[in-house]
């Protein structure tokens, strides 16, 4: 994803977190400055912009080292956050169920632990400079131990959630109902599609990470066959590693699904990069070999080759969306208007038909 596009996405994340964006800056450098990430000239520019815009937080689109964050905060005299911290903050405000809350808290602690060390090291260095050994080290040990205990506790609780989920899955398998899991970039329309297909009250919103909890609904196909459709947390580029590992219990649903339905926002200017991010995230979760069917959503927002906007379902086949190899042959739908869903249902019937056969052959 181009830097400007990534910065635009950071702006949307900031808005989702309740901030409003008053300015932005982009710098091209061979390497980030080890001390302040941006160079000193750019830093002065950011400082100067405060008089004009009155900003109270500065967000960086890349991960900052703990020491960089501290130096930036003292140079700018405002709170400085990086993309990971912002995403963690959004997740924390979105967590609605106990499962999501446990996983977010684990991710937060795992993100904070090394930073805590960085903050204390910073203090220790200052104390070292005046030749004394302050209370820093013992305080650090105490904090670390407490956080370590909390992390262990959270992991135990999450393990219990995982076992519970595994039990549910086993019951489903015994019933022989195939499972389709929705995956996709955040805001692609996964929850909207779940709602359109199942008539479920999934929470859909024009926010990033509207969904954190997997919601499962039964969908009945035209031939009478049923399958379970599971909504899940969306992916995003530069997702903090701690979040992915903390959300294993939720994401395990993907590993046992018969089919992954990859929802792609056909109107996104960053479509190719978003598809690549989703595939890379799936690979990172060890799911590269899973069967994936792509579907292009938001067909109502597309334009026809002659430049006129799509006006009805009948226009959909004439839209030519430029998609990467992985999304070739994907159906174009509109979850919002319910367009193209009959074709999608037929496609799912076909895909699940072959998975049922494969499933029967498995031990
Ligand atoms: N125009 C248009 N908008 C859509 C369509 N489907 C979803 N949207 C909008 O896109 C936004 C995101 O939809 P969601 O269904 O919440 O997307 P999601 O993939 O579940 O997002 P997260 O849970 O945040 O990862 C909402 O504002 C929806 O109304 C569609 O077919 N057409
Ligand atoms: Mg959602």
Short mmCIF file of C-alpha atoms and ligand atoms in Angstrom, two decimals:
data_model
loop_
_atom_site.label_atom_id
_atom_site.label_comp_id
_atom_site.label_asym_id
_atom_site.label_seq_id
_atom_site.Cartn_x
_atom_site.Cartn_y
_atom_site.Cartn_z
CA UNK A 1 0.00 0.00 0.00
CA UNK A 2 1.38 3.41 -0.94
CA UNK A 3 2.43 5.62 1.99
CA UNK A 4 -0.21 8.27 1.18
CA UNK A 5 -2.94 5.61 1.09
CA UNK A 6 -1.70 4.14 4.35
CA UNK A 7 -1.75 7.60 5.92
CA UNK A 8 -5.33 8.10 4.74
CA UNK A 9 -6.21 4.81 6.42
CA UNK A 10 -4.47 5.99 9.61
CA UNK A 11 -6.75 9.04 9.46
CA UNK A 12 -9.79 6.77 9.31
CA UNK A 13 -8.46 4.78 12.26
CA UNK A 14 -8.03 8.05 14.19
CA UNK A 15 -11.62 9.05 13.41
CA UNK A 16 -12.82 5.62 14.47
CA UNK A 17 -11.03 6.20 17.78
CA UNK A 18 -12.91 9.49 18.18
CA UNK A 19 -10.24 11.97 17.05
CA UNK A 20 -10.47 14.42 14.19
CA UNK A 21 -7.57 14.88 11.83
CA UNK A 22 -6.31 18.45 11.55
CA UNK A 23 -3.16 17.89 9.55
CA UNK A 24 -0.76 15.34 8.18
CA UNK A 25 2.84 15.10 7.14
CA UNK A 26 4.73 12.61 5.02
CA UNK A 27 8.47 12.16 4.88
CA UNK A 28 10.55 10.11 2.48
CA UNK A 29 13.79 8.90 4.05
CA UNK A 30 16.15 6.01 3.39
CA UNK A 31 15.95 5.05 7.11
CA UNK A 32 13.92 6.38 10.01
CA UNK A 33 15.87 8.59 12.38
CA UNK A 34 16.90 6.30 15.27
CA UNK A 35 16.13 8.98 17.85
CA UNK A 36 12.97 10.69 16.61
CA UNK A 37 11.79 8.56 13.67
CA UNK A 38 11.36 11.68 11.44
CA UNK A 39 14.29 13.99 10.74
CA UNK A 40 14.88 17.14 12.75
CA UNK A 41 13.55 19.44 10.00
CA UNK A 42 10.27 17.50 9.76
CA UNK A 43 10.06 17.46 13.54
CA UNK A 44 10.30 21.28 13.62
CA UNK A 45 7.61 21.42 10.94
CA UNK A 46 5.32 19.26 13.08
CA UNK A 47 6.09 21.43 16.13
CA UNK A 48 5.27 24.59 14.17
CA UNK A 49 1.96 23.19 12.92
CA UNK A 50 0.66 23.12 16.47
CA UNK A 51 0.13 26.89 16.62
CA UNK A 52 -2.06 26.68 13.54
CA UNK A 53 -4.03 23.51 14.22
CA UNK A 54 -3.90 23.13 18.00
CA UNK A 55 -3.45 19.37 17.78
CA UNK A 56 -3.29 17.40 21.01
CA UNK A 57 -2.06 14.03 19.75
CA UNK A 58 0.45 13.06 17.06
CA UNK A 59 0.03 9.65 15.40
CA UNK A 60 2.76 7.84 13.53
CA UNK A 61 1.83 5.32 10.86
CA UNK A 62 4.78 3.06 11.62
CA UNK A 63 5.77 1.28 14.79
CA UNK A 64 7.87 3.53 17.03
CA UNK A 65 10.58 2.16 19.28
CA UNK A 66 9.78 2.96 22.93
CA UNK A 67 12.71 5.40 23.14
CA UNK A 68 11.59 7.17 19.95
CA UNK A 69 8.12 7.58 21.36
CA UNK A 70 9.49 9.10 24.57
CA UNK A 71 11.76 11.51 22.72
CA UNK A 72 8.94 12.58 20.42
CA UNK A 73 6.63 13.15 23.36
CA UNK A 74 9.12 15.38 25.11
CA UNK A 75 10.00 17.26 21.90
CA UNK A 76 6.38 17.86 20.89
CA UNK A 77 4.94 18.07 24.38
CA UNK A 78 1.82 16.10 23.38
CA UNK A 79 0.83 12.45 23.44
CA UNK A 80 2.47 10.42 20.68
CA UNK A 81 1.03 7.10 19.53
CA UNK A 82 1.93 4.71 16.76
CA UNK A 83 -0.43 2.73 14.53
CA UNK A 84 -0.27 -0.35 16.74
CA UNK A 85 -1.21 1.58 19.88
CA UNK A 86 -4.09 3.23 18.02
CA UNK A 87 -5.41 -0.10 16.75
CA UNK A 88 -5.15 -1.59 20.24
CA UNK A 89 -7.09 1.39 21.56
CA UNK A 90 -9.87 0.85 19.01
CA UNK A 91 -10.00 -2.84 19.80
CA UNK A 92 -10.26 -2.06 23.50
CA UNK A 93 -13.24 0.23 22.93
CA UNK A 94 -14.90 -2.32 20.62
CA UNK A 95 -14.60 -5.42 22.78
CA UNK A 96 -18.16 -6.34 23.69
CA UNK A 97 -17.95 -9.92 24.79
CA UNK A 98 -15.78 -11.44 27.50
CA UNK A 99 -13.83 -13.34 24.87
CA UNK A 100 -12.93 -10.19 22.96
CA UNK A 101 -12.13 -8.29 26.17
CA UNK A 102 -9.75 -11.03 27.34
CA UNK A 103 -7.97 -11.14 24.01
CA UNK A 104 -7.62 -7.36 23.76
CA UNK A 105 -6.28 -7.11 27.28
CA UNK A 106 -3.72 -9.81 26.56
CA UNK A 107 -2.61 -7.96 23.43
CA UNK A 108 -2.34 -4.69 25.34
CA UNK A 109 -0.17 -6.20 28.05
CA UNK A 110 2.03 -7.94 25.52
CA UNK A 111 2.43 -4.68 23.64
CA UNK A 112 3.16 -2.76 26.83
CA UNK A 113 5.59 -5.17 28.44
CA UNK A 114 8.62 -4.40 26.22
CA UNK A 115 7.71 -0.71 26.26
CA UNK A 116 7.61 -0.72 30.03
CA UNK A 117 11.16 -2.03 29.99
CA UNK A 118 12.08 0.71 27.52
CA UNK A 119 10.62 3.38 29.74
CA UNK A 120 12.46 2.14 32.79
CA UNK A 121 15.68 1.68 30.85
CA UNK A 122 15.35 5.29 29.84
CA UNK A 123 15.09 6.27 33.52
CA UNK A 124 17.91 3.98 34.52
CA UNK A 125 20.18 5.54 31.95
CA UNK A 126 19.46 8.98 33.35
CA UNK A 127 20.09 7.76 36.86
CA UNK A 128 23.27 6.04 35.72
CA UNK A 129 24.43 9.34 34.35
CA UNK A 130 24.37 10.91 37.78
CA UNK A 131 26.08 7.90 39.28
CA UNK A 132 23.29 6.44 41.38
CA UNK A 133 21.11 3.37 41.21
CA UNK A 134 17.57 4.53 41.80
CA UNK A 135 14.50 2.48 42.60
CA UNK A 136 13.94 1.97 38.87
CA UNK A 137 15.12 -1.59 38.69
CA UNK A 138 13.10 -2.93 41.59
CA UNK A 139 10.02 -1.05 40.45
CA UNK A 140 10.52 -2.49 36.98
CA UNK A 141 10.81 -5.98 38.44
CA UNK A 142 7.58 -5.52 40.38
CA UNK A 143 5.68 -4.15 37.39
CA UNK A 144 6.99 -6.90 35.19
CA UNK A 145 6.04 -9.57 37.66
CA UNK A 146 2.50 -8.19 38.08
CA UNK A 147 1.98 -7.92 34.35
CA UNK A 148 3.47 -11.37 33.89
CA UNK A 149 0.97 -12.78 36.38
CA UNK A 150 -1.91 -11.01 34.64
CA UNK A 151 -0.78 -12.33 31.25
CA UNK A 152 -0.63 -15.88 32.63
CA UNK A 153 -4.14 -15.47 34.05
CA UNK A 154 -5.51 -14.10 30.79
CA UNK A 155 -3.93 -16.94 28.84
CA UNK A 156 -5.60 -19.46 31.15
CA UNK A 157 -8.99 -17.79 30.70
CA UNK A 158 -8.54 -17.62 26.93
CA UNK A 159 -7.57 -21.29 26.91
CA UNK A 160 -10.91 -22.05 28.51
CA UNK A 161 -12.68 -20.03 25.82
CA UNK A 162 -10.77 -22.00 23.19
CA UNK A 163 -11.83 -25.31 24.70
CA UNK A 164 -15.43 -24.14 24.77
CA UNK A 165 -15.23 -23.13 21.12
CA UNK A 166 -13.63 -26.44 20.18
CA UNK A 167 -16.52 -28.22 21.86
CA UNK A 168 -19.06 -26.20 19.88
CA UNK A 169 -17.19 -26.94 16.70
CA UNK A 170 -17.13 -30.65 17.39
CA UNK A 171 -20.87 -30.62 17.95
CA UNK A 172 -21.35 -28.78 14.65
CA UNK A 173 -19.17 -31.26 12.80
CA UNK A 174 -21.22 -34.12 14.23
CA UNK A 175 -24.32 -32.46 12.88
CA UNK A 176 -22.62 -32.32 9.51
CA UNK A 177 -23.44 -28.69 8.82
CA UNK A 178 -20.74 -27.06 6.71
CA UNK A 179 -19.20 -23.85 8.02
CA UNK A 180 -18.29 -20.85 5.93
CA UNK A 181 -16.19 -18.13 7.55
CA UNK A 182 -16.14 -14.56 6.30
CA UNK A 183 -12.71 -13.01 6.07
CA UNK A 184 -11.58 -9.71 4.63
CA UNK A 185 -10.11 -6.33 5.10
CA UNK A 186 -11.76 -4.21 7.76
CA UNK A 187 -14.81 -2.31 6.42
CA UNK A 188 -15.15 -4.54 3.34
CA UNK A 189 -18.72 -5.41 4.31
CA UNK A 190 -18.41 -8.82 6.02
CA UNK A 191 -21.08 -8.11 8.64
CA UNK A 192 -23.35 -6.55 6.03
CA UNK A 193 -23.04 -9.66 3.89
CA UNK A 194 -23.79 -11.90 6.87
CA UNK A 195 -26.88 -9.84 7.52
CA UNK A 196 -27.92 -9.91 3.87
CA UNK A 197 -27.50 -13.68 3.58
CA UNK A 198 -28.83 -14.72 6.97
CA UNK A 199 -31.08 -11.88 7.93
CA UNK A 200 -29.03 -11.63 11.11
CA UNK A 201 -28.64 -8.58 13.24
CA UNK A 202 -24.89 -8.31 12.74
CA UNK A 203 -23.47 -4.96 13.71
CA UNK A 204 -22.31 -3.20 10.58
CA UNK A 205 -20.94 0.30 10.68
CA UNK A 206 -18.74 2.59 8.68
CA UNK A 207 -16.02 2.17 11.22
CA UNK A 208 -12.84 0.18 11.13
CA UNK A 209 -13.02 -2.92 13.31
CA UNK A 210 -16.75 -2.72 13.94
CA UNK A 211 -16.71 -6.47 14.56
CA UNK A 212 -14.43 -8.24 17.03
CA UNK A 213 -16.52 -11.24 17.91
CA UNK A 214 -17.37 -14.07 15.64
CA UNK A 215 -21.10 -14.19 15.14
CA UNK A 216 -22.47 -17.33 13.56
CA UNK A 217 -25.79 -17.61 11.72
CA UNK A 218 -27.52 -20.32 9.77
CA UNK A 219 -28.07 -19.70 6.08
CA UNK A 220 -30.49 -21.81 4.06
CA UNK A 221 -29.67 -22.24 0.38
CA UNK A 222 -32.31 -22.37 -2.39
CA UNK A 223 -32.06 -26.20 -2.55
CA UNK A 224 -32.81 -26.42 1.17
CA UNK A 225 -29.26 -27.20 2.28
CA UNK A 226 -28.07 -25.16 5.23
CA UNK A 227 -24.65 -23.95 6.27
CA UNK A 228 -23.30 -21.86 9.09
CA UNK A 229 -21.85 -18.47 8.26
CA UNK A 230 -19.38 -16.96 10.71
CA UNK A 231 -18.46 -13.29 10.81
CA UNK A 232 -15.09 -12.36 12.19
CA UNK A 233 -12.63 -9.61 12.96
CA UNK A 234 -11.33 -7.76 9.91
CA UNK A 235 -7.70 -7.56 8.89
CA UNK A 236 -5.62 -4.47 8.23
CA UNK A 237 -2.08 -3.83 7.05
CA UNK A 238 0.51 -3.56 9.82
CA UNK A 239 -1.78 -5.27 12.33
CA UNK A 240 0.15 -5.54 15.59
CA UNK A 241 1.57 -9.04 15.97
CA UNK A 242 0.32 -9.14 19.56
CA UNK A 243 -3.24 -8.72 18.34
CA UNK A 244 -3.06 -11.57 15.88
CA UNK A 245 -1.64 -13.96 18.44
CA UNK A 246 -4.03 -12.80 21.17
CA UNK A 247 -7.01 -13.36 18.86
CA UNK A 248 -6.13 -16.99 18.20
CA UNK A 249 -9.23 -18.29 19.96
CA UNK A 250 -11.41 -16.20 17.64
CA UNK A 251 -9.35 -16.85 14.55
CA UNK A 252 -9.30 -20.60 15.11
CA UNK A 253 -12.82 -20.59 13.71
CA UNK A 254 -11.16 -19.95 10.37
CA UNK A 255 -8.95 -23.02 10.61
CA UNK A 256 -11.87 -25.41 10.90
CA UNK A 257 -14.21 -23.73 8.41
CA UNK A 258 -15.01 -25.70 5.26
CA UNK A 259 -14.64 -22.57 3.18
CA UNK A 260 -13.38 -19.04 3.63
CA UNK A 261 -15.46 -16.38 1.90
CA UNK A 262 -13.09 -13.48 1.25
CA UNK A 263 -15.07 -10.24 1.06
CA UNK A 264 -13.34 -7.55 -0.99
CA UNK A 265 -14.41 -3.90 -1.19
CA UNK A 266 -14.68 -3.42 -4.96
CA UNK A 267 -14.69 0.37 -4.57
CA UNK A 268 -11.48 0.63 -2.57
CA UNK A 269 -8.66 2.52 -4.28
CA UNK A 270 -6.31 0.18 -2.41
CA UNK A 271 -8.11 -3.02 -3.49
CA UNK A 272 -5.01 -4.92 -4.61
CA UNK A 273 -3.06 -4.04 -1.46
CA UNK A 274 -6.03 -5.03 0.72
CA UNK A 275 -6.37 -8.41 -0.99
CA UNK A 276 -2.63 -8.95 -0.55
CA UNK A 277 -2.85 -8.04 3.14
CA UNK A 278 -5.69 -10.50 3.74
CA UNK A 279 -3.84 -13.31 1.98
CA UNK A 280 -0.62 -12.54 3.86
CA UNK A 281 -2.51 -12.48 7.18
CA UNK A 282 -4.14 -15.82 6.38
CA UNK A 283 -0.72 -17.24 5.51
CA UNK A 284 0.64 -15.89 8.79
CA UNK A 285 -2.13 -17.77 10.58
CA UNK A 286 -1.13 -20.97 8.82
CA UNK A 287 -4.22 -20.85 6.61
CA UNK A 288 -2.56 -20.43 3.23
CA UNK A 289 -3.86 -23.81 2.11
CA UNK A 290 -7.50 -23.20 3.02
CA UNK A 291 -10.07 -23.04 0.27
CA UNK A 292 -10.93 -19.39 -0.35
CA UNK A 293 -13.71 -18.00 -2.52
CA UNK A 294 -13.51 -14.27 -3.15
CA UNK A 295 -16.57 -12.05 -3.49
CA UNK A 296 -16.47 -8.41 -4.58
CA UNK A 297 -18.80 -6.28 -2.47
CA UNK A 298 -20.15 -2.73 -2.78
CA UNK A 299 -21.03 -3.29 -6.44
CA UNK A 300 -23.55 -0.45 -6.10
CA UNK A 301 -20.63 1.96 -5.73
CA UNK A 302 -18.86 0.84 -8.91
CA UNK A 303 -18.90 2.48 -12.31
CA UNK A 304 -19.63 1.00 -15.74
CA UNK A 305 -16.99 1.04 -18.51
CA UNK A 306 -18.68 4.14 -19.99
CA UNK A 307 -18.23 6.00 -16.70
CA UNK A 308 -21.85 5.97 -15.50
CA UNK A 309 -22.45 4.71 -11.99
CA UNK A 310 -24.11 1.37 -11.36
CA UNK A 311 -27.84 1.96 -10.95
CA UNK A 312 -29.33 -1.50 -10.51
CA UNK A 313 -28.57 -5.17 -10.09
CA UNK A 314 -28.81 -5.64 -13.86
CA UNK A 315 -25.73 -3.41 -14.29
CA UNK A 316 -23.46 -5.62 -12.20
CA UNK A 317 -22.32 -8.03 -14.96
CA UNK A 318 -21.08 -5.08 -17.03
CA UNK A 319 -18.77 -3.75 -14.32
CA UNK A 320 -15.12 -4.48 -14.90
CA UNK A 321 -13.28 -4.39 -11.56
CA UNK A 322 -9.50 -4.61 -11.78
CA UNK A 323 -8.63 -7.42 -9.38
CA UNK A 324 -5.44 -9.30 -8.59
CA UNK A 325 -5.07 -12.97 -9.53
CA UNK A 326 -6.42 -14.19 -6.18
CA UNK A 327 -9.79 -12.52 -6.75
CA UNK A 328 -10.19 -13.48 -10.42
CA UNK A 329 -13.63 -14.81 -11.19
CA UNK A 330 -15.10 -13.34 -8.01
CA UNK A 331 -18.79 -12.47 -8.12
CA UNK A 332 -19.76 -8.83 -7.78
CA UNK A 333 -22.50 -8.23 -5.21
CA UNK A 334 -23.99 -5.49 -3.10
CA UNK A 335 -24.68 -6.55 0.46
CA UNK A 336 -26.36 -3.20 1.02
CA UNK A 337 -28.99 -3.70 -1.69
CA UNK A 338 -29.02 -7.48 -1.74
CA UNK A 339 -27.81 -7.51 -5.35
CA UNK A 340 -26.06 -10.54 -6.80
CA UNK A 341 -26.91 -12.67 -3.78
CA UNK A 342 -28.77 -15.35 -5.72
CA UNK A 343 -25.68 -15.92 -7.83
CA UNK A 344 -23.58 -16.00 -4.65
CA UNK A 345 -25.91 -18.56 -3.06
CA UNK A 346 -25.63 -20.75 -6.17
CA UNK A 347 -21.87 -20.44 -6.05
CA UNK A 348 -21.86 -21.42 -2.37
CA UNK A 349 -24.12 -24.39 -3.04
CA UNK A 350 -21.65 -25.56 -5.67
CA UNK A 351 -18.58 -24.97 -3.49
CA UNK A 352 -20.07 -26.62 -0.42
CA UNK A 353 -21.30 -29.55 -2.49
CA UNK A 354 -17.73 -30.47 -3.29
CA UNK A 355 -16.58 -29.82 0.29
CA UNK A 356 -19.27 -32.15 1.63
CA UNK A 357 -17.91 -34.90 -0.59
CA UNK A 358 -14.37 -34.18 0.55
CA UNK A 359 -15.56 -34.11 4.16
CA UNK A 360 -17.22 -37.51 3.80
CA UNK A 361 -13.98 -39.01 2.58
CA UNK A 362 -12.06 -37.71 5.57
CA UNK A 363 -11.78 -39.98 8.63
N1 LIG B 1 -22.34 1.13 -0.73
C1 LIG B 1 -22.23 0.00 -0.05
N2 LIG B 1 -21.82 0.05 1.22
C2 LIG B 1 -21.70 -1.12 1.89
C3 LIG B 1 -21.99 -2.37 1.29
N3 LIG B 1 -21.77 -3.34 2.21
C4 LIG B 1 -21.35 -2.72 3.33
N4 LIG B 1 -21.31 -1.38 3.14
C5 LIG B 1 -20.93 -0.36 4.12
O1 LIG B 1 -19.56 -0.51 4.45
C6 LIG B 1 -19.35 -0.21 5.82
C7 LIG B 1 -18.69 -1.40 6.50
O2 LIG B 1 -19.58 -2.49 6.51
P1 LIG B 1 -19.44 -3.68 7.57
O3 LIG B 1 -20.41 -4.72 7.16
O4 LIG B 1 -19.49 -3.16 8.96
O5 LIG B 1 -17.95 -4.13 7.23
P2 LIG B 1 -17.06 -5.23 7.97
O6 LIG B 1 -16.24 -5.87 6.91
O7 LIG B 1 -17.90 -6.11 8.82
O8 LIG B 1 -16.13 -4.28 8.84
P3 LIG B 1 -15.34 -4.59 10.23
O9 LIG B 1 -16.21 -5.40 11.12
O10 LIG B 1 -15.10 -3.22 10.72
O11 LIG B 1 -14.08 -5.29 9.83
C8 LIG B 1 -20.73 0.11 6.40
O12 LIG B 1 -20.90 1.51 6.38
C9 LIG B 1 -21.68 -0.54 5.42
O13 LIG B 1 -22.94 0.09 5.37
C10 LIG B 1 -22.45 -2.37 -0.05
O14 LIG B 1 -22.75 -3.39 -0.67
N5 LIG B 1 -22.54 -1.16 -0.67
MG1 LIG B 2 -17.90 -6.41 10.77
#
